[in-house]
Short mmCIF file of C-alpha atoms and ligand atoms in Angstrom, two decimals:
data_model
loop_
_atom_site.label_atom_id
_atom_site.label_comp_id
_atom_site.label_asym_id
_atom_site.label_seq_id
_atom_site.Cartn_x
_atom_site.Cartn_y
_atom_site.Cartn_z
CA MET C 1 -40.74 14.31 -10.42
CA THR C 2 -39.21 14.84 -14.06
CA SER C 3 -38.83 12.00 -16.13
CA PHE C 4 -36.44 11.46 -19.49
CA LEU C 5 -38.44 8.45 -21.18
CA SER C 6 -40.93 8.27 -22.74
CA THR C 7 -39.98 4.53 -23.59
CA PRO C 8 -41.41 0.92 -23.48
CA ALA C 9 -43.44 0.24 -19.99
CA PRO C 10 -40.09 -2.03 -18.34
CA MET C 11 -38.06 0.70 -19.09
CA LEU C 12 -40.27 3.22 -17.70
CA GLN C 13 -40.48 0.96 -14.59
CA LEU C 14 -36.78 1.23 -14.38
CA SER C 15 -36.97 4.35 -14.15
CA GLU C 16 -39.58 4.46 -11.47
CA LEU C 17 -37.00 2.76 -10.17
CA ALA C 18 -34.64 5.61 -10.26
CA ASP C 19 -37.44 7.34 -9.07
CA GLY C 20 -38.33 6.02 -6.33
CA GLN C 21 -35.24 6.63 -4.22
CA ASN C 22 -33.85 10.30 -2.01
CA TYR C 23 -32.31 12.51 -3.22
CA PRO C 24 -31.45 14.97 -1.29
CA THR C 25 -31.29 18.71 -1.68
CA GLY C 26 -27.83 20.27 -0.62
CA ALA C 27 -25.83 17.45 -1.61
CA LEU C 28 -23.30 16.79 -5.07
CA TYR C 29 -23.88 13.49 -7.15
CA VAL C 30 -20.95 12.56 -8.81
CA VAL C 31 -22.21 10.92 -11.89
CA ALA C 32 -20.21 8.83 -14.34
CA THR C 33 -20.99 9.67 -17.96
CA PRO C 34 -20.23 7.31 -20.85
CA ILE C 35 -16.48 7.04 -22.21
CA GLY C 36 -17.37 7.24 -26.07
CA ASN C 37 -21.07 4.94 -26.42
CA VAL C 38 -23.63 8.04 -26.06
CA ALA C 39 -25.94 5.16 -25.00
CA ASP C 40 -23.03 3.68 -22.17
CA ILE C 41 -25.40 6.14 -19.29
CA THR C 42 -27.10 4.81 -16.42
CA LEU C 43 -31.39 4.83 -15.87
CA ARG C 44 -29.87 6.52 -12.77
CA ALA C 45 -27.46 9.08 -13.94
CA LEU C 46 -30.42 10.33 -16.48
CA HIS C 47 -32.70 10.52 -13.57
CA VAL C 48 -30.47 12.70 -11.69
CA LEU C 49 -29.32 14.92 -14.57
CA ALA C 50 -32.76 15.19 -15.31
CA LEU C 51 -32.91 16.02 -11.50
CA VAL C 52 -29.99 18.43 -10.60
CA ASP C 53 -30.91 22.08 -10.78
CA ARG C 54 -26.52 22.49 -12.36
CA ILE C 55 -23.76 20.91 -13.80
CA ALA C 56 -20.12 20.95 -12.09
CA ALA C 57 -18.77 19.89 -15.68
CA GLU C 58 -15.19 19.58 -16.65
CA ASP C 59 -15.67 21.18 -19.52
CA THR C 60 -19.07 23.34 -20.09
CA ARG C 61 -19.61 22.92 -24.01
CA ASN C 62 -18.77 19.21 -23.88
CA THR C 63 -20.72 18.56 -21.53
CA SER C 64 -24.47 20.43 -22.95
CA GLN C 65 -23.46 18.56 -26.09
CA LEU C 66 -23.65 15.15 -24.54
CA LEU C 67 -26.58 16.04 -22.53
CA ALA C 68 -28.54 17.33 -25.42
CA ARG C 69 -28.52 13.83 -26.81
CA TYR C 70 -30.16 12.98 -23.60
CA GLY C 71 -32.45 15.51 -24.30
CA ILE C 72 -31.30 17.85 -21.03
CA SER C 73 -30.11 21.16 -20.55
CA LYS C 74 -28.89 22.44 -17.49
CA PRO C 75 -26.68 25.85 -16.25
CA SER C 76 -23.33 24.64 -16.05
CA ILE C 77 -20.29 25.31 -13.75
CA ALA C 78 -16.73 25.01 -15.11
CA VAL C 79 -15.17 22.74 -12.81
CA HIS C 80 -11.82 21.97 -14.33
CA GLU C 81 -7.51 21.53 -12.54
CA HIS C 82 -6.63 24.97 -13.16
CA ASN C 83 -10.04 26.15 -11.41
CA GLU C 84 -10.95 23.42 -9.08
CA LYS C 85 -10.93 25.41 -5.74
CA SER C 86 -12.67 28.74 -6.94
CA ALA C 87 -14.66 27.07 -8.46
CA ALA C 88 -15.95 24.66 -5.78
CA GLU C 89 -17.07 27.65 -3.17
CA ARG C 90 -19.56 28.03 -6.17
CA VAL C 91 -21.13 25.32 -5.94
CA ILE C 92 -21.03 25.05 -2.15
CA GLY C 93 -22.79 28.54 -2.42
CA HIS C 94 -25.20 26.93 -3.82
CA LEU C 95 -25.55 24.03 -2.66
CA GLN C 96 -26.38 25.86 1.17
CA ASN C 97 -28.90 27.28 -0.78
CA GLY C 98 -30.29 24.31 -1.36
CA GLU C 99 -29.34 22.98 -5.03
CA ARG C 100 -28.81 19.48 -5.88
CA ILE C 101 -25.45 19.56 -8.19
CA ALA C 102 -23.95 17.17 -10.37
CA CYS C 103 -20.26 17.01 -11.07
CA VAL C 104 -19.99 14.65 -14.47
CA SER C 105 -15.97 15.46 -15.95
CA ASP C 106 -15.81 14.70 -19.90
CA ALA C 107 -15.43 11.02 -19.84
CA GLY C 108 -16.40 8.70 -17.44
CA THR C 109 -16.10 8.71 -13.43
CA PRO C 110 -15.23 11.93 -12.52
CA GLY C 111 -12.35 11.80 -9.76
CA ILE C 112 -10.43 8.86 -12.12
CA SER C 113 -7.22 11.29 -13.83
CA ASP C 114 -10.00 13.87 -14.44
CA PRO C 115 -11.31 16.66 -12.15
CA GLY C 116 -13.38 16.10 -9.40
CA ALA C 117 -11.86 14.81 -6.51
CA ARG C 118 -10.98 18.15 -4.68
CA LEU C 119 -14.49 19.16 -5.18
CA VAL C 120 -15.41 15.86 -3.63
CA ASP C 121 -12.90 16.53 -0.60
CA ALA C 122 -13.99 20.95 -0.61
CA VAL C 123 -17.86 19.49 -0.17
CA ARG C 124 -16.99 17.31 2.26
CA ASP C 125 -14.94 19.21 4.29
CA ALA C 126 -18.08 22.32 4.16
CA GLY C 127 -20.22 19.42 6.14
CA LEU C 128 -22.54 19.11 2.41
CA PRO C 129 -23.28 15.04 1.72
CA VAL C 130 -21.86 13.51 -1.66
CA ILE C 131 -23.34 11.15 -3.45
CA PRO C 132 -21.30 8.83 -5.90
CA LEU C 133 -23.67 7.79 -9.15
CA PRO C 134 -21.72 4.37 -10.86
CA GLY C 135 -21.34 4.44 -14.31
CA ALA C 136 -17.86 4.03 -17.11
CA CYS C 137 -14.45 3.72 -16.62
CA ALA C 138 -12.31 2.91 -18.87
CA LEU C 139 -9.56 1.77 -15.53
CA THR C 140 -12.94 -1.03 -14.47
CA THR C 141 -14.49 -1.78 -18.47
CA ALA C 142 -10.52 -2.79 -19.33
CA LEU C 143 -9.80 -4.82 -16.18
CA SER C 144 -13.42 -6.80 -16.36
CA ALA C 145 -11.99 -8.38 -20.46
CA ALA C 146 -8.73 -8.91 -19.20
CA GLY C 147 -8.79 -12.40 -17.59
CA ALA C 148 -7.40 -14.30 -15.03
CA TRP C 149 -3.96 -13.18 -15.18
CA VAL C 150 -5.21 -10.32 -12.95
CA SER C 151 -6.19 -10.94 -9.41
CA GLY C 152 -5.14 -7.63 -7.92
CA PHE C 153 -4.40 -4.43 -9.88
CA SER C 154 -3.11 -1.01 -8.65
CA PHE C 155 -4.18 1.67 -11.52
CA ILE C 156 -1.62 4.48 -11.59
CA GLY C 157 -3.33 6.36 -14.15
CA PHE C 158 -1.15 8.42 -16.76
CA LEU C 159 2.41 7.95 -16.31
CA PRO C 160 5.44 11.40 -16.58
CA THR C 161 5.55 11.87 -19.96
CA LYS C 162 9.43 12.96 -20.51
CA ALA C 163 11.53 9.59 -20.29
CA LYS C 164 13.94 10.02 -17.53
CA GLN C 165 11.13 11.17 -15.10
CA ARG C 166 9.10 7.48 -16.16
CA ALA C 167 11.48 5.32 -16.45
CA THR C 168 12.40 6.45 -12.29
CA HIS C 169 8.61 6.09 -11.84
CA LEU C 170 8.96 2.45 -13.39
CA ARG C 171 11.82 1.55 -11.26
CA THR C 172 9.47 2.08 -7.79
CA LEU C 173 6.56 -0.21 -9.67
CA ALA C 174 8.95 -3.43 -10.72
CA ASN C 175 8.16 -5.35 -8.04
CA HIS C 176 4.79 -4.46 -7.38
CA PRO C 177 3.34 -7.59 -7.15
CA MET C 178 -0.68 -6.86 -8.26
CA ALA C 179 -1.49 -6.35 -12.15
CA LEU C 180 -1.00 -2.64 -12.61
CA VAL C 181 -3.54 -0.10 -14.89
CA PHE C 182 -1.85 2.59 -17.12
CA TYR C 183 -3.42 5.29 -19.44
CA GLU C 184 -2.27 6.78 -21.77
CA ALA C 185 -2.05 9.07 -25.44
CA PRO C 186 -2.20 7.98 -28.67
CA HIS C 187 1.55 9.74 -29.25
CA ARG C 188 3.30 8.35 -26.66
CA ILE C 189 1.43 4.83 -26.56
CA VAL C 190 4.62 3.16 -28.28
CA GLU C 191 7.04 4.84 -26.57
CA THR C 192 4.91 4.31 -22.43
CA THR C 193 5.18 0.24 -23.87
CA ARG C 194 8.46 0.18 -24.18
CA ALA C 195 9.74 1.83 -20.98
CA LEU C 196 7.34 -0.65 -19.84
CA ALA C 197 9.98 -3.47 -21.17
CA ASP C 198 12.47 -2.47 -20.21
CA ALA C 199 12.12 -1.32 -16.67
CA PHE C 200 9.81 -4.90 -16.49
CA GLY C 201 11.37 -7.11 -18.46
CA GLY C 202 9.91 -8.78 -21.96
CA GLU C 203 8.24 -10.80 -20.51
CA ARG C 204 4.79 -9.90 -18.32
CA GLN C 205 1.70 -10.13 -20.15
CA MET C 206 0.06 -7.18 -20.71
CA LEU C 207 -3.73 -5.68 -22.82
CA ILE C 208 -3.80 -3.48 -24.67
CA ALA C 209 -7.28 -1.68 -24.05
CA ARG C 210 -7.57 0.38 -27.13
CA GLU C 211 -11.32 2.19 -27.86
CA LEU C 212 -13.13 1.12 -25.72
CA THR C 213 -16.99 1.18 -26.18
CA LYS C 214 -16.28 2.67 -29.91
CA LEU C 215 -16.00 1.38 -33.62
CA HIS C 216 -12.43 0.53 -33.49
CA GLU C 217 -12.60 -0.64 -30.32
CA SER C 218 -10.05 -3.41 -30.11
CA LEU C 219 -8.85 -5.29 -26.68
CA HIS C 220 -5.13 -6.78 -27.92
CA ARG C 221 -3.22 -9.87 -25.07
CA CYS C 222 0.65 -9.97 -25.82
CA THR C 223 4.00 -9.85 -23.69
CA LEU C 224 5.33 -6.74 -23.02
CA ALA C 225 8.08 -7.29 -25.81
CA GLU C 226 5.81 -7.92 -28.02
CA GLY C 227 3.61 -4.63 -27.43
CA PRO C 228 5.93 -2.11 -29.53
CA THR C 229 6.24 -4.15 -31.89
CA TRP C 230 2.39 -4.54 -32.75
CA LEU C 231 1.58 -1.55 -32.40
CA GLU C 232 4.10 -0.38 -35.02
CA ALA C 233 2.96 -3.03 -37.62
CA ASP C 234 -0.13 -1.46 -38.00
CA ALA C 235 -0.11 2.65 -37.42
CA ASN C 236 -4.05 2.15 -37.29
CA ARG C 237 -2.98 0.39 -33.98
CA GLN C 238 -1.94 3.55 -32.13
CA ARG C 239 -4.92 5.56 -32.62
CA GLY C 240 -7.26 7.06 -30.20
CA GLU C 241 -7.59 6.20 -26.35
CA PHE C 242 -5.62 3.59 -24.11
CA VAL C 243 -5.75 1.31 -21.01
CA LEU C 244 -2.80 -0.89 -20.63
CA VAL C 245 -3.05 -4.00 -17.85
CA VAL C 246 0.65 -4.87 -17.55
CA GLU C 247 1.09 -8.41 -15.46
CA GLY C 248 2.30 -7.94 -11.56
CA ALA C 249 6.06 -8.75 -10.91
CA PRO C 250 6.40 -12.60 -10.87
CA GLU C 251 7.00 -13.89 -6.47
CA ALA C 252 10.86 -15.04 -7.58
CA GLN C 253 10.96 -11.37 -8.33
CA GLN C 254 9.35 -10.23 -5.07
CA ALA C 255 11.14 -12.65 -3.01
CA ASP C 256 14.63 -11.73 -4.26
CA ASP C 257 13.75 -7.83 -3.73
CA ALA C 258 12.33 -8.19 -0.31
CA HIS C 259 15.43 -10.50 0.37
CA ASP C 260 18.06 -7.66 -0.81
CA ALA C 261 16.04 -5.24 1.50
CA LEU C 262 16.72 -7.31 4.65
CA LEU C 263 20.31 -8.40 3.48
CA ALA C 264 21.21 -4.46 2.72
CA THR C 265 19.28 -2.88 7.19
CA LEU C 266 21.95 -6.36 7.96
CA LEU C 267 24.92 -5.02 6.44
CA GLU C 268 24.58 -1.73 7.84
CA GLU C 269 25.96 -3.44 10.97
CA LEU C 270 27.02 -6.63 9.58
CA SER C 271 29.39 -8.47 7.78
CA VAL C 272 27.93 -10.31 4.35
CA LYS C 273 29.18 -14.01 6.05
CA SER C 274 26.89 -12.92 8.84
CA ALA C 275 24.43 -10.97 6.97
CA ALA C 276 23.59 -14.16 4.63
CA ARG C 277 23.87 -16.23 7.51
CA ILE C 278 20.80 -14.81 9.83
CA ALA C 279 18.90 -13.49 6.40
CA ALA C 280 19.20 -17.63 5.55
CA THR C 281 17.55 -17.80 9.32
CA LEU C 282 14.86 -15.15 9.35
CA THR C 283 13.57 -16.58 5.54
CA GLY C 284 14.24 -20.00 5.23
CA ALA C 285 16.53 -19.27 2.07
CA SER C 286 19.84 -20.87 0.61
CA ARG C 287 23.10 -19.26 2.82
CA ASN C 288 25.09 -19.49 -0.52
CA VAL C 289 22.33 -17.79 -2.93
CA LEU C 290 21.76 -15.16 -0.35
CA TYR C 291 25.91 -14.49 0.00
CA GLU C 292 26.02 -13.85 -3.00
CA ARG C 293 23.33 -10.80 -3.54
CA ALA C 294 24.66 -9.56 -0.43
CA LEU C 295 28.22 -9.98 -1.93
CA LYS C 296 26.00 -8.25 -5.05
CA LEU C 297 24.60 -5.06 -3.04
CA GLY C 298 28.33 -3.99 -2.88
CA LYS C 299 29.25 -4.18 0.80
CA ARG C 300 31.65 -6.52 0.65
CA ASP C 301 34.59 -3.47 1.22
CA GLU C 302 33.32 -1.80 4.39
CA LYS C 303 34.32 -2.22 7.51
CA HIS C 304 32.33 -4.95 9.59
CA ASP C 305 33.38 -7.12 6.29
CA ASP C 306 35.98 -8.95 7.46
CA ASP C 307 35.55 -12.37 5.83
CA SER C 308 35.22 -10.57 1.45
CA GLU C 309 36.87 -14.05 0.07
CA ALA C 310 35.07 -16.27 2.42
CA GLN C 311 32.62 -18.42 1.16
CA ALA C 312 29.04 -19.49 2.87
CA GLU C 313 28.55 -22.72 4.23
N1 LIG A 1 -12.52 9.64 -16.07
C1 LIG A 1 -12.12 9.24 -16.99
C2 LIG A 1 -12.19 7.91 -17.17
O1 LIG A 1 -12.87 7.43 -15.61
O2 LIG A 1 -12.07 6.38 -17.35
C3 LIG A 1 -10.73 8.93 -17.77
C4 LIG A 1 -10.62 10.06 -17.99
S1 LIG A 1 -8.73 10.55 -18.75
C5 LIG A 1 -8.61 12.00 -18.62
C6 LIG A 1 -8.62 9.84 -20.36
C7 LIG A 1 -7.86 8.60 -20.64
O3 LIG A 1 -8.62 7.35 -19.90
C8 LIG A 1 -8.18 8.38 -21.74
O4 LIG A 1 -6.45 9.27 -22.16
C9 LIG A 1 -7.53 7.37 -21.60
O5 LIG A 1 -6.50 6.49 -21.60
C10 LIG A 1 -8.25 6.69 -21.04
N2 LIG A 1 -9.40 6.68 -21.45
C11 LIG A 1 -11.14 7.43 -21.86
N3 LIG A 1 -12.03 6.36 -22.42
C12 LIG A 1 -11.23 5.49 -22.99
C13 LIG A 1 -11.53 4.54 -23.63
N4 LIG A 1 -13.25 5.03 -24.72
N5 LIG A 1 -10.74 3.47 -24.79
C14 LIG A 1 -10.02 3.00 -23.76
N6 LIG A 1 -9.22 4.42 -23.26
C15 LIG A 1 -10.09 5.68 -23.21
#
């Protein structure tokens, strides 16, 4: 079997371990590549890239240049967001002829804000195996250095670029209880951090992870209110690639949201006073507080509301 390393003994033993696994033919190998530092590639990824017959790459030129750094050269097929369906048919044709094919994106893990997922679907739908090889990913790299304020998280990736759509999307995330992870480009980083503060308020924690694994890597933790100011204080802080990790909604905000949803449903049939009383029984929250929230929901004038001037007990 092809070996890619002619290096010291421990490394050689590890490469033999990579070699020792079964690598079936007719399978698609989804291989993570570095997100900056060319050394961040696994031995098994190198083993598989050296082993496969062909590489399905987001950008064949970029991938050839990367593989040249490892002394690997392979025929390639371009699989990018504009041709993923037709390219998948070609890939499946080669797999059915018994080839092994690696799928790689320009950086990091394929399918994570990158092409690859539709190819995976098509290959699996064709009844052929898909074999993932773990490795670099900007999302997990940033999260690994975020800290204990991030327990669970949801990956959002890139937000819409138009301000109105971005604000609408962020509104839907405002009460999400888990940390949110965003990807962002340098020319939008300031306006995106501003939009985050507008949508979620200024108090939550944020990690601005820039140029991970690269020469100018920086990780800065601050509040959402501080984020745009910190970025604008030095133009260098706005350069490069970014991951933003934002703390989830505080519990009080989540409870208010759940109460409003319950009250809105109850108010479809009941007066403000009755809705507040039933919501208080169901949730254990203060009846007066719920009464005030119900009034704010703007249902005071509905036909069932015959007690708009009355106060809850
Ligand atoms: N598939 C990749 C992964 O596994 O993370 C992501 C590809 S996506 C097209 C590119 C975005 O990922 C960048 O705009 C940036 O938000 C983020 N990213 C990629 N490399 C990064 C790095 N070295 N540091 C910070 N963010 C990075």
